[in-house]
CSV table of C-alpha atoms in Angstrom, one decimal:
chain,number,residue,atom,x,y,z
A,27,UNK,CA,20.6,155.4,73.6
A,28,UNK,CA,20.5,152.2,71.7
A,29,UNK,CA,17.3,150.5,72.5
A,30,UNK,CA,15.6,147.8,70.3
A,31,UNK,CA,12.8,149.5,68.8
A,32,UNK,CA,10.3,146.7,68.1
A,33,UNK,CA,10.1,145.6,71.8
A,34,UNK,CA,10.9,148.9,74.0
A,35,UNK,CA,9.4,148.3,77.2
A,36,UNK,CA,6.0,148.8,77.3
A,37,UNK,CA,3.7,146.9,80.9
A,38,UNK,CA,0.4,146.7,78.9
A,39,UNK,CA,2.1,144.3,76.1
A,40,UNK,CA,2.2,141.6,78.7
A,41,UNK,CA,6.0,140.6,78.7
A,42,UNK,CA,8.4,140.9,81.6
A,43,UNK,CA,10.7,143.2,80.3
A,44,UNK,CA,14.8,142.2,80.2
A,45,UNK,CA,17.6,144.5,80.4
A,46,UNK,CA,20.4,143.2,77.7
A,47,UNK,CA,23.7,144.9,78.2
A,48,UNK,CA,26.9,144.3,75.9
A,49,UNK,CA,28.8,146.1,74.2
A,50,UNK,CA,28.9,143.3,71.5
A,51,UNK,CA,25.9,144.3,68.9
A,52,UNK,CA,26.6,140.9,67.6
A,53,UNK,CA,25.9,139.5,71.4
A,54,UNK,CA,23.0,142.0,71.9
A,55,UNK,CA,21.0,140.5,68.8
A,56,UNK,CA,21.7,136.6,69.8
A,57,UNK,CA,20.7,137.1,73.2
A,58,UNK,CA,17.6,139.4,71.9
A,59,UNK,CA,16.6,136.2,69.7
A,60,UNK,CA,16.9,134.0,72.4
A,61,UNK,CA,14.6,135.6,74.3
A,62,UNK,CA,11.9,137.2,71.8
A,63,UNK,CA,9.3,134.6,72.8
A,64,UNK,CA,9.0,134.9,76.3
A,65,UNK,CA,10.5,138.9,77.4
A,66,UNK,CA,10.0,142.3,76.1
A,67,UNK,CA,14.1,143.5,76.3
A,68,UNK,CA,15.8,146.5,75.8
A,69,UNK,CA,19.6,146.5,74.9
A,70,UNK,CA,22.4,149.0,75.8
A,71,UNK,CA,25.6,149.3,74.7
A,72,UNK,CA,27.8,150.6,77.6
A,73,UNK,CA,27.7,151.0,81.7
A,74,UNK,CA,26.5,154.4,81.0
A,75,UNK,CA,23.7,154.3,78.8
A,76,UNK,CA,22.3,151.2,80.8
A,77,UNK,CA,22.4,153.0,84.1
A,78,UNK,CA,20.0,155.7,82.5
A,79,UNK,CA,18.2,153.7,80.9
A,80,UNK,CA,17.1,151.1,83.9
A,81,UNK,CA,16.6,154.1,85.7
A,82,UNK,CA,13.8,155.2,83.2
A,83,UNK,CA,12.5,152.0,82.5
A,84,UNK,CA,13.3,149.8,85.7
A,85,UNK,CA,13.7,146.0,84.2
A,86,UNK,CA,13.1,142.8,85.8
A,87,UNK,CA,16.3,141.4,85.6
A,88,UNK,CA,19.2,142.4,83.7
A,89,UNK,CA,22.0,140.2,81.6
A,90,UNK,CA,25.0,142.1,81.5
A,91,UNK,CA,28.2,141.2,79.6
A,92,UNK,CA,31.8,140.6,80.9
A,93,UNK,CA,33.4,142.6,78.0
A,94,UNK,CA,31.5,145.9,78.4
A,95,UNK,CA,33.1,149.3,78.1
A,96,UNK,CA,34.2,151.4,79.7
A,97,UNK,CA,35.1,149.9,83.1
A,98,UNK,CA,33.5,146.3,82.1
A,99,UNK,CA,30.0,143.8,82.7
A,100,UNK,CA,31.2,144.1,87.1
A,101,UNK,CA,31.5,147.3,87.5
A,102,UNK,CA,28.0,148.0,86.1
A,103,UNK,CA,26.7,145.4,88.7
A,104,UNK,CA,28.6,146.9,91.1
A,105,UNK,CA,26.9,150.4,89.9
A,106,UNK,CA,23.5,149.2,90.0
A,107,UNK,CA,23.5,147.3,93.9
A,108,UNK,CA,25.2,151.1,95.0
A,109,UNK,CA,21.9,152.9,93.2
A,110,UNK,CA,18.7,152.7,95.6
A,111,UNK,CA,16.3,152.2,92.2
A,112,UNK,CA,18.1,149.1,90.8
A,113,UNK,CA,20.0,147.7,93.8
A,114,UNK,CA,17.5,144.6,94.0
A,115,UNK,CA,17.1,143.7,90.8
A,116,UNK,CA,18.7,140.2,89.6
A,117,UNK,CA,21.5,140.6,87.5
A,118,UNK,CA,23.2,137.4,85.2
A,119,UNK,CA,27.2,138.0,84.1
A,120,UNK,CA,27.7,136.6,80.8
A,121,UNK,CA,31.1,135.8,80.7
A,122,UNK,CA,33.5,134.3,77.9
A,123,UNK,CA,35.6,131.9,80.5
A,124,UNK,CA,35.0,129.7,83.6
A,125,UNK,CA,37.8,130.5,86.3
A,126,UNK,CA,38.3,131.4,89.7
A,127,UNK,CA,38.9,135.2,88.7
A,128,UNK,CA,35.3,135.1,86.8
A,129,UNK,CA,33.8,133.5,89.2
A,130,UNK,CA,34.8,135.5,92.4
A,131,UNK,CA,34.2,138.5,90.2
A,132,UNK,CA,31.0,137.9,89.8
A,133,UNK,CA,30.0,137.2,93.5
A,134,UNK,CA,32.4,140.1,95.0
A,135,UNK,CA,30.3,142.3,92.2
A,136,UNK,CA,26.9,141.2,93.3
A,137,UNK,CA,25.7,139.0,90.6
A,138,UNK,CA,23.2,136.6,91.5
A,139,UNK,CA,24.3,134.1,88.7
A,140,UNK,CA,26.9,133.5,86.0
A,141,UNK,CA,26.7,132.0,82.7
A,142,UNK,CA,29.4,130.7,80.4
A,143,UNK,CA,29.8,131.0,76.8
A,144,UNK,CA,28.7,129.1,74.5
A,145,UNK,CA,26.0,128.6,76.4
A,146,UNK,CA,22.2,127.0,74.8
A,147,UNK,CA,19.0,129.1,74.6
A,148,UNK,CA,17.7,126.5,77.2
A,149,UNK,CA,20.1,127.2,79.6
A,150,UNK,CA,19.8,131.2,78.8
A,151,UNK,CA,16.0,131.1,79.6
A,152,UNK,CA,16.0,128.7,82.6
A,153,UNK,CA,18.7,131.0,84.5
A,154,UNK,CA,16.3,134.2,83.6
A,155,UNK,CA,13.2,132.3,84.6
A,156,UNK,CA,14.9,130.8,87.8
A,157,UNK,CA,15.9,134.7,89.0
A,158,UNK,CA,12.5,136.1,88.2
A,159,UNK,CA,10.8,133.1,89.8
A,160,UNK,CA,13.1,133.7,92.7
A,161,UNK,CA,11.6,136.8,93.6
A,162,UNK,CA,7.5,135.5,93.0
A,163,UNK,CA,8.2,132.9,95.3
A,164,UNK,CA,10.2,134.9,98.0
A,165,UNK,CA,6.9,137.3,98.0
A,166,UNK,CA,4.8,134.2,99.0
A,167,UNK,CA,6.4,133.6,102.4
A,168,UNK,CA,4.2,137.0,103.3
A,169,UNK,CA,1.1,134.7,102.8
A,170,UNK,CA,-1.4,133.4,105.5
A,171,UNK,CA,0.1,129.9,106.2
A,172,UNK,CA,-2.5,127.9,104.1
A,173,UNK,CA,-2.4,130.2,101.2
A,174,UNK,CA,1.5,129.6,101.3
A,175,UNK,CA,1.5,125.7,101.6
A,176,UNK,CA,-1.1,125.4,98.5
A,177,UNK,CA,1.7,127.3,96.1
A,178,UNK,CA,4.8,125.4,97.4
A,179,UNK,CA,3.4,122.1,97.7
A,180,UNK,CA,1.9,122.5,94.1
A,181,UNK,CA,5.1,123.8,92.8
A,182,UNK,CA,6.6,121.4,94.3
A,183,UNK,CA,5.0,118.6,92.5
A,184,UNK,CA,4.3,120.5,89.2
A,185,UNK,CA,8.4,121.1,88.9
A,186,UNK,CA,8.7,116.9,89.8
A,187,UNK,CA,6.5,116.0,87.0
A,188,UNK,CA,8.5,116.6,83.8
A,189,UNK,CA,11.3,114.5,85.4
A,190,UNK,CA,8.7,111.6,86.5
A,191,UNK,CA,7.6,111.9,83.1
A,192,UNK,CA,10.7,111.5,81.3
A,193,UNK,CA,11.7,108.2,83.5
A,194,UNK,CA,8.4,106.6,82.3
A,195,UNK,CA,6.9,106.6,85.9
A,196,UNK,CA,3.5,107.1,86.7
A,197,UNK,CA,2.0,110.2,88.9
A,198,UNK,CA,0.3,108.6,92.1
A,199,UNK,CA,-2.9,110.0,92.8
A,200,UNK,CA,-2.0,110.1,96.2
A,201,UNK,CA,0.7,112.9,95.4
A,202,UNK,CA,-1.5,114.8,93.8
A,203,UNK,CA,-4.2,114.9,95.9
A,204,UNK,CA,-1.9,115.9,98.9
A,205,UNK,CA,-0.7,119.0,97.1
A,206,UNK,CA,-4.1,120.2,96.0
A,207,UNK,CA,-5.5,120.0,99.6
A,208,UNK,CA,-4.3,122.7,101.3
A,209,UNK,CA,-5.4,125.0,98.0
A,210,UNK,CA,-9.0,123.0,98.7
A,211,UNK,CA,-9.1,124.1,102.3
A,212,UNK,CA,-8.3,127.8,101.5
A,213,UNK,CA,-10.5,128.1,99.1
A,214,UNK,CA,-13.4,126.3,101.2
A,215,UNK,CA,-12.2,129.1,104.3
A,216,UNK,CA,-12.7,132.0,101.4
A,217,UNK,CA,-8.7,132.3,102.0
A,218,UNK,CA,-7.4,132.3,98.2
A,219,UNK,CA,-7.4,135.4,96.4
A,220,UNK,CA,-3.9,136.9,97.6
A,221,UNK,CA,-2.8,133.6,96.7
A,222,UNK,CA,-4.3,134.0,92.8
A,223,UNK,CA,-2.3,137.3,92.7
A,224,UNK,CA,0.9,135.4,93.8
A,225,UNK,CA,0.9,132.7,91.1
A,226,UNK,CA,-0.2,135.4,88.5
A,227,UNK,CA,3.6,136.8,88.1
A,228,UNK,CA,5.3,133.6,88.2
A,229,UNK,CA,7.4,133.0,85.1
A,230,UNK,CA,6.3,129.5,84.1
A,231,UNK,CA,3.6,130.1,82.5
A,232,UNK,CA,2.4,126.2,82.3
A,233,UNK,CA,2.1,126.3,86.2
A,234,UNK,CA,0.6,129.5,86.9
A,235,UNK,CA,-1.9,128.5,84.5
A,236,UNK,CA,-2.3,125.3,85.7
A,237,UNK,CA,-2.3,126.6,89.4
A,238,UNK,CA,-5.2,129.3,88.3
A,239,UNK,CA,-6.9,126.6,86.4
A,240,UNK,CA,-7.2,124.4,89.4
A,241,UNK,CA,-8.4,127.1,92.0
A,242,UNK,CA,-11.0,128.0,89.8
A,243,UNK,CA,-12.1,124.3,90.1
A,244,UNK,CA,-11.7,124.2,93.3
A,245,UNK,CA,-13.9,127.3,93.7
A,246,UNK,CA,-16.7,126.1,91.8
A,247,UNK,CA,-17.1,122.6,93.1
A,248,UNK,CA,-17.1,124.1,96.7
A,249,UNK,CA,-19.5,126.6,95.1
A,250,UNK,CA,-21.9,123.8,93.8
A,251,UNK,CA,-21.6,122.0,97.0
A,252,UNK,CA,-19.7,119.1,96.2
A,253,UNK,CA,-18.1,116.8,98.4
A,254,UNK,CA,-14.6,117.5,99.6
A,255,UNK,CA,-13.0,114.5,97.6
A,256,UNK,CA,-14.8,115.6,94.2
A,257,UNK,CA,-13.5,119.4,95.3
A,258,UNK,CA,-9.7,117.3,95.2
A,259,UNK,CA,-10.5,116.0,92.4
A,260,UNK,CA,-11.5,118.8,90.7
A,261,UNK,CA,-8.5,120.8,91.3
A,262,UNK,CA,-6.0,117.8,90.5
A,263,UNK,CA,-7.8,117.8,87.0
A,264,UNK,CA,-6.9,121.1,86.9
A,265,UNK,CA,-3.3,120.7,88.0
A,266,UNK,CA,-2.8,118.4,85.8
A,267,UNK,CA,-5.2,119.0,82.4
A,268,UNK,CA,-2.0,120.4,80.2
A,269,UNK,CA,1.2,118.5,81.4
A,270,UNK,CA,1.2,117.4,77.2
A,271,UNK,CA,2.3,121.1,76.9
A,272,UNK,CA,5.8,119.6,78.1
A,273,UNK,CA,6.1,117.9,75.3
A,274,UNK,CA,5.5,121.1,73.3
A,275,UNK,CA,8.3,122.7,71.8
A,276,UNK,CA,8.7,126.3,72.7
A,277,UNK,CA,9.2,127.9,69.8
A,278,UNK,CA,5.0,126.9,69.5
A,279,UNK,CA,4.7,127.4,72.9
A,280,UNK,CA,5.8,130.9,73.4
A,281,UNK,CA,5.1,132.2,69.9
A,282,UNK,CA,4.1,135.9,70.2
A,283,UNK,CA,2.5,135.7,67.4
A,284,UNK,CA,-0.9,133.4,65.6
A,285,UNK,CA,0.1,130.3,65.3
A,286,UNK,CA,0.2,129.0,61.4
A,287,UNK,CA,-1.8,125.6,60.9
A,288,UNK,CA,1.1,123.3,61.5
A,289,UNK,CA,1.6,124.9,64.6
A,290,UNK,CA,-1.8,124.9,65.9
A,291,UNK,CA,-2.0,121.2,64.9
A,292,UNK,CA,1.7,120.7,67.3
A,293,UNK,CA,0.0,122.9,69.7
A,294,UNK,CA,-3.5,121.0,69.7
A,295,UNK,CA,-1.7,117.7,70.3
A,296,UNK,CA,-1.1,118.5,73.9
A,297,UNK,CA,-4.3,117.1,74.7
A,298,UNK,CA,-3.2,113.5,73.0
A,299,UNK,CA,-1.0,113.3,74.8
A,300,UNK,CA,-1.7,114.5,78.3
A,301,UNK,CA,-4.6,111.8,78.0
A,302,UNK,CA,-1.9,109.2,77.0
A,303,UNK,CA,0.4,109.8,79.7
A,304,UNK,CA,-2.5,109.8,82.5
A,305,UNK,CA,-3.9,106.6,81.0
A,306,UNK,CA,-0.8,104.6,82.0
A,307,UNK,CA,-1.3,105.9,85.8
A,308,UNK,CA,-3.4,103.5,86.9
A,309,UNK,CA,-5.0,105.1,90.5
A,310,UNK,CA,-5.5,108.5,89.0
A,311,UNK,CA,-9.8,108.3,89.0
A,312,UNK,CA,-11.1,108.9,85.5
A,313,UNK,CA,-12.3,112.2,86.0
A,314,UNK,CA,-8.8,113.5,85.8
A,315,UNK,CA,-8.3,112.4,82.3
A,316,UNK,CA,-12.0,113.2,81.2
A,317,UNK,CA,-11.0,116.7,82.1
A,318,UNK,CA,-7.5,116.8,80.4
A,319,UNK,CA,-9.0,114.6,77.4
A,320,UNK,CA,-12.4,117.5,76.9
A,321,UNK,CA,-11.2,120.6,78.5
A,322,UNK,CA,-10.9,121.9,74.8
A,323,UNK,CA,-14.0,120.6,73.6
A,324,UNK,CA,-17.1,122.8,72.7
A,325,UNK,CA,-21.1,122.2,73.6
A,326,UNK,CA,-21.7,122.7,69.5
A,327,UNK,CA,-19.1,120.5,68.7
A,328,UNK,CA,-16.5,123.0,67.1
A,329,UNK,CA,-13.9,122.2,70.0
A,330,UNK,CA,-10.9,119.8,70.2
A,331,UNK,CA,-9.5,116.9,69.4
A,332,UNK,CA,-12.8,114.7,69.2
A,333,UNK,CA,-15.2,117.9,67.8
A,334,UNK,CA,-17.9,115.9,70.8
A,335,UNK,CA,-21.3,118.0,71.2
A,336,UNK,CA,-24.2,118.2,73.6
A,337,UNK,CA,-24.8,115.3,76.1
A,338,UNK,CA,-21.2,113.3,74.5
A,339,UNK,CA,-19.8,116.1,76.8
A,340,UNK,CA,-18.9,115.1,80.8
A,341,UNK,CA,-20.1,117.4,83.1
A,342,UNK,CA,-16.7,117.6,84.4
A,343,UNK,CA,-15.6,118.4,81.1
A,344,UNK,CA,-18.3,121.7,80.9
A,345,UNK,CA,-16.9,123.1,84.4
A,346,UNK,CA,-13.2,122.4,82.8
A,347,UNK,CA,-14.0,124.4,79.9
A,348,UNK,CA,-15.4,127.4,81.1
A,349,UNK,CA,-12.6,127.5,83.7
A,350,UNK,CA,-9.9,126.8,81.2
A,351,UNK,CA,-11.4,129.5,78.9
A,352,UNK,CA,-11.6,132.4,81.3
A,353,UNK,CA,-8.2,131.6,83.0
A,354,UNK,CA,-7.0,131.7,79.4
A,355,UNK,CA,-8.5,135.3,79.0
A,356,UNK,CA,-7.3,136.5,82.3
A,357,UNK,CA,-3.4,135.1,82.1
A,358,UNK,CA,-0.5,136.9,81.2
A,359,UNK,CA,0.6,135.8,77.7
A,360,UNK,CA,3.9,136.3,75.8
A,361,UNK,CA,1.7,137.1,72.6
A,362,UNK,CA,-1.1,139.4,75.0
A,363,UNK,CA,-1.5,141.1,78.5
A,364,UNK,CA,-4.5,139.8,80.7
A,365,UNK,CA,-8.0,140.7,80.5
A,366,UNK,CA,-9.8,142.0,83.4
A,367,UNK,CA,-12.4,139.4,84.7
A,368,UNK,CA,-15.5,141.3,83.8
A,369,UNK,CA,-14.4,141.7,80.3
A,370,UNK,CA,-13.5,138.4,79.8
A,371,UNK,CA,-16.8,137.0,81.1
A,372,UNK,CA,-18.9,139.2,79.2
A,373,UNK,CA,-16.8,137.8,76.0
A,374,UNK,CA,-17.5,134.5,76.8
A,375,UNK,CA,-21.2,135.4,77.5
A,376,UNK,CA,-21.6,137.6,74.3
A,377,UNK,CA,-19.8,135.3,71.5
A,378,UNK,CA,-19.2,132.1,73.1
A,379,UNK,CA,-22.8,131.6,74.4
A,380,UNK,CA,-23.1,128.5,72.0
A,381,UNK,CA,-20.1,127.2,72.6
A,382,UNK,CA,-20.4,126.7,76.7
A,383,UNK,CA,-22.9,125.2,79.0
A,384,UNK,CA,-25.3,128.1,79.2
A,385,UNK,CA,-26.1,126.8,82.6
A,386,UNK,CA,-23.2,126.7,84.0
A,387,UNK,CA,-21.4,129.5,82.9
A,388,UNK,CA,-24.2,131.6,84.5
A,389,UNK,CA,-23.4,130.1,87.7
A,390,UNK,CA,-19.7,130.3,87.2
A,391,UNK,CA,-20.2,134.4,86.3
A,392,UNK,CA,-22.8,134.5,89.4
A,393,UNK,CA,-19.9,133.2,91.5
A,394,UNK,CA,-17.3,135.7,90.5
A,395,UNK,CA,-19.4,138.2,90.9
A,396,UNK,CA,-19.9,137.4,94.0
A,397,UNK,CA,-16.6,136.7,95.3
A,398,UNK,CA,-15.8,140.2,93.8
A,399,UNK,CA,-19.0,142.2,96.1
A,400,UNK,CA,-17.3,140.2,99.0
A,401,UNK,CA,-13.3,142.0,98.0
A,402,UNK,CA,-15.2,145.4,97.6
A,403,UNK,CA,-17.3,144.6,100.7
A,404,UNK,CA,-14.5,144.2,102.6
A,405,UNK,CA,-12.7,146.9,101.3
A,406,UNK,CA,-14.9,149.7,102.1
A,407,UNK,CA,-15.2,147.9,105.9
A,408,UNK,CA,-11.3,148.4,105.9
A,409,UNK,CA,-11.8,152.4,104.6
């Protein structure tokens, strides 16, 4: 079997993993550099070989070529909804014309989309990340109601922002703050931790973390007993404390690997401009930007962009950081897989004591911990 031997499928790297499947080893590699940065892949070279092989290694999704031997790109489709063990997983023809023929092909076969060449790397990754997201967000209508509203209405207006951003138009607080209610109300009724697990998966990266981010908040402002409004608040700062990662390009975005200094410099700039987009919407309340314009910033002064230290630091900004900083440990990365929430919080107590408010970091851990004794509470009720 022909399987790329620098990213065979392996769960604890992190990556979603892609079945590519041409018989074109010129295709294969294009389509394997398209898709390097965001998906562990695998590539097979026939209907045969890429039957075994998803059955060994069950993939995510699949792109399978038009022009594959022996019987062709449908009959593999067809193949794979027949076969109990890949019959639901989402499949994109790659074909090398747009006609009727192609495309009733591709919907009598069972394809859930079709792509035309040439197509662009953009539009490669958005039909992969559309089908993948398909399935995360089908999985939330088992949800209790409240947990379900807080991921669709945040989606909702994290998907609108881009375009609102490229039109020049401001984000009205208003919008915002209507989205990030209902997530406020489940995590105020303890009702939010099926609803972490079903952002966790979702293949935009920038809103799962933004999502998780803004939970977190959410969760610690209840937890320090502030008012509802500052609980909003605090989880529309975290909504919205990386949109300048738009801007990014993805090549820096979804490197796998470090980051070389003109990179990190690209990649550091997200925080410029996040603040200078938020700046021109005039009703978003200033805390918002504080926590986009510090969330990077350190208590000893060796964060980012302003290097601020001690009491030049908002409070705000402290609870942003920590928050931002464990999410960070605990996502899914192209370049990493997650870290389990203890280990991350004893890293950030053990080498980023100096770094953090030491303060509040030990109520933030106290607060996890506890939420966790609550899960295994409840679990060993339910035994």
């Amino acid at each position: 079997m022909q399987v790329n031997t620098v990213d065979v499928p392996d769960p604890g790297r992190g990556k979603p993993y892609i079945a590519i499947v041409a018989g074109n080893a010129r295709q294969r590699s294009i389509l394997a550099r398209c898709l390097t940065s965001f998906y562990q892949f695998a590539e097979y070279p026939d209907v045969a070989q890429a039957v075994a092989g998803c059955r060994t290694h069950v993939p995510l999704l699949a792109l399978v070529s038009e022009q594959l031997p022996p019987g062709g790109g449908f009959d593999l489709v067809r193949r794979f909804r027949l076969d109990p063990g890949l019959a639901s997983i989402p499949i994109v023809v790659l074909a090398g014309k747009d006609d009727k023929v192609t495309r009733d092909g591709a919907l009598q076969c069972g394809a859930d989309s079709l792509l035309v060449e040439p197509f662009s790397r953009s539009a490669l990754v958005t039909a992969v990340s559309g089908l993948l997201n398909r399935g995360v967000e089908r999985k939330w209508k088992t949800l209790r109601p409240l947990q379900r509203q807080a991921l669709s209405d945040t989606l909702l207006l994290f998907n609108g922002i881009s375009n609102v951003i490229s039109e020049g138009k401001p984000i009205p607080y208003q919008g915002v703050s209507d989205a990030c209610q209902p997530l406020v109300e489940a995590v105020a009724n303890d009702d939010f931790k099926e609803m972490l697990d079903g952002v966790k998966d979702h293949d935009n990266y920038s809103f799962a973390h933004s999502m998780r981010v803004a939970t977190y908040l959410s969760l610690f402002g209840c937890n320090l007993r502030l008012p509802k409004e500052e609980q909003i608040l605090l989880a529309s700062g975290g909504l919205l404390h990386d949109i300048g990662k738009m801007s990014i390009p993805h090549q820096v975005l979804n490197k796998p690997g470090r980051l070389n200094e003109a990179e990190r410099a690209v990649m550091e700039g997200h925080v410029t401009a996040s603040v200078a987009y938020l700046e021109h919407c005039q009703d978003l309340p200033k805390g918002i930007i504080t926590i986009a314009a510090q969330h990077h910033e350190k208590v000893d002064g060796t964060g980012y962009p302003r290097g601020l230290a001690g009491s030049k630091l908002n409070r705000l900004a402290r609870i942003a950081c920590i928050v931002d900083v464990f999410t960070a440990l605990t996502d899914r990365r192209v370049y990493k897989p997650p870290i389990e929430a203890e280990a991350a919080l004893k890293f950030m107590v053990d080498e980023m004591d100096s770094q953090l408010d030491a303060k509040l970091l030990g109520l933030f851990r106290q607060m996890l911990l506890d939420a966790s004794g609550d899960i295994h509470r409840q679990m060993e009720r339910s035994a």
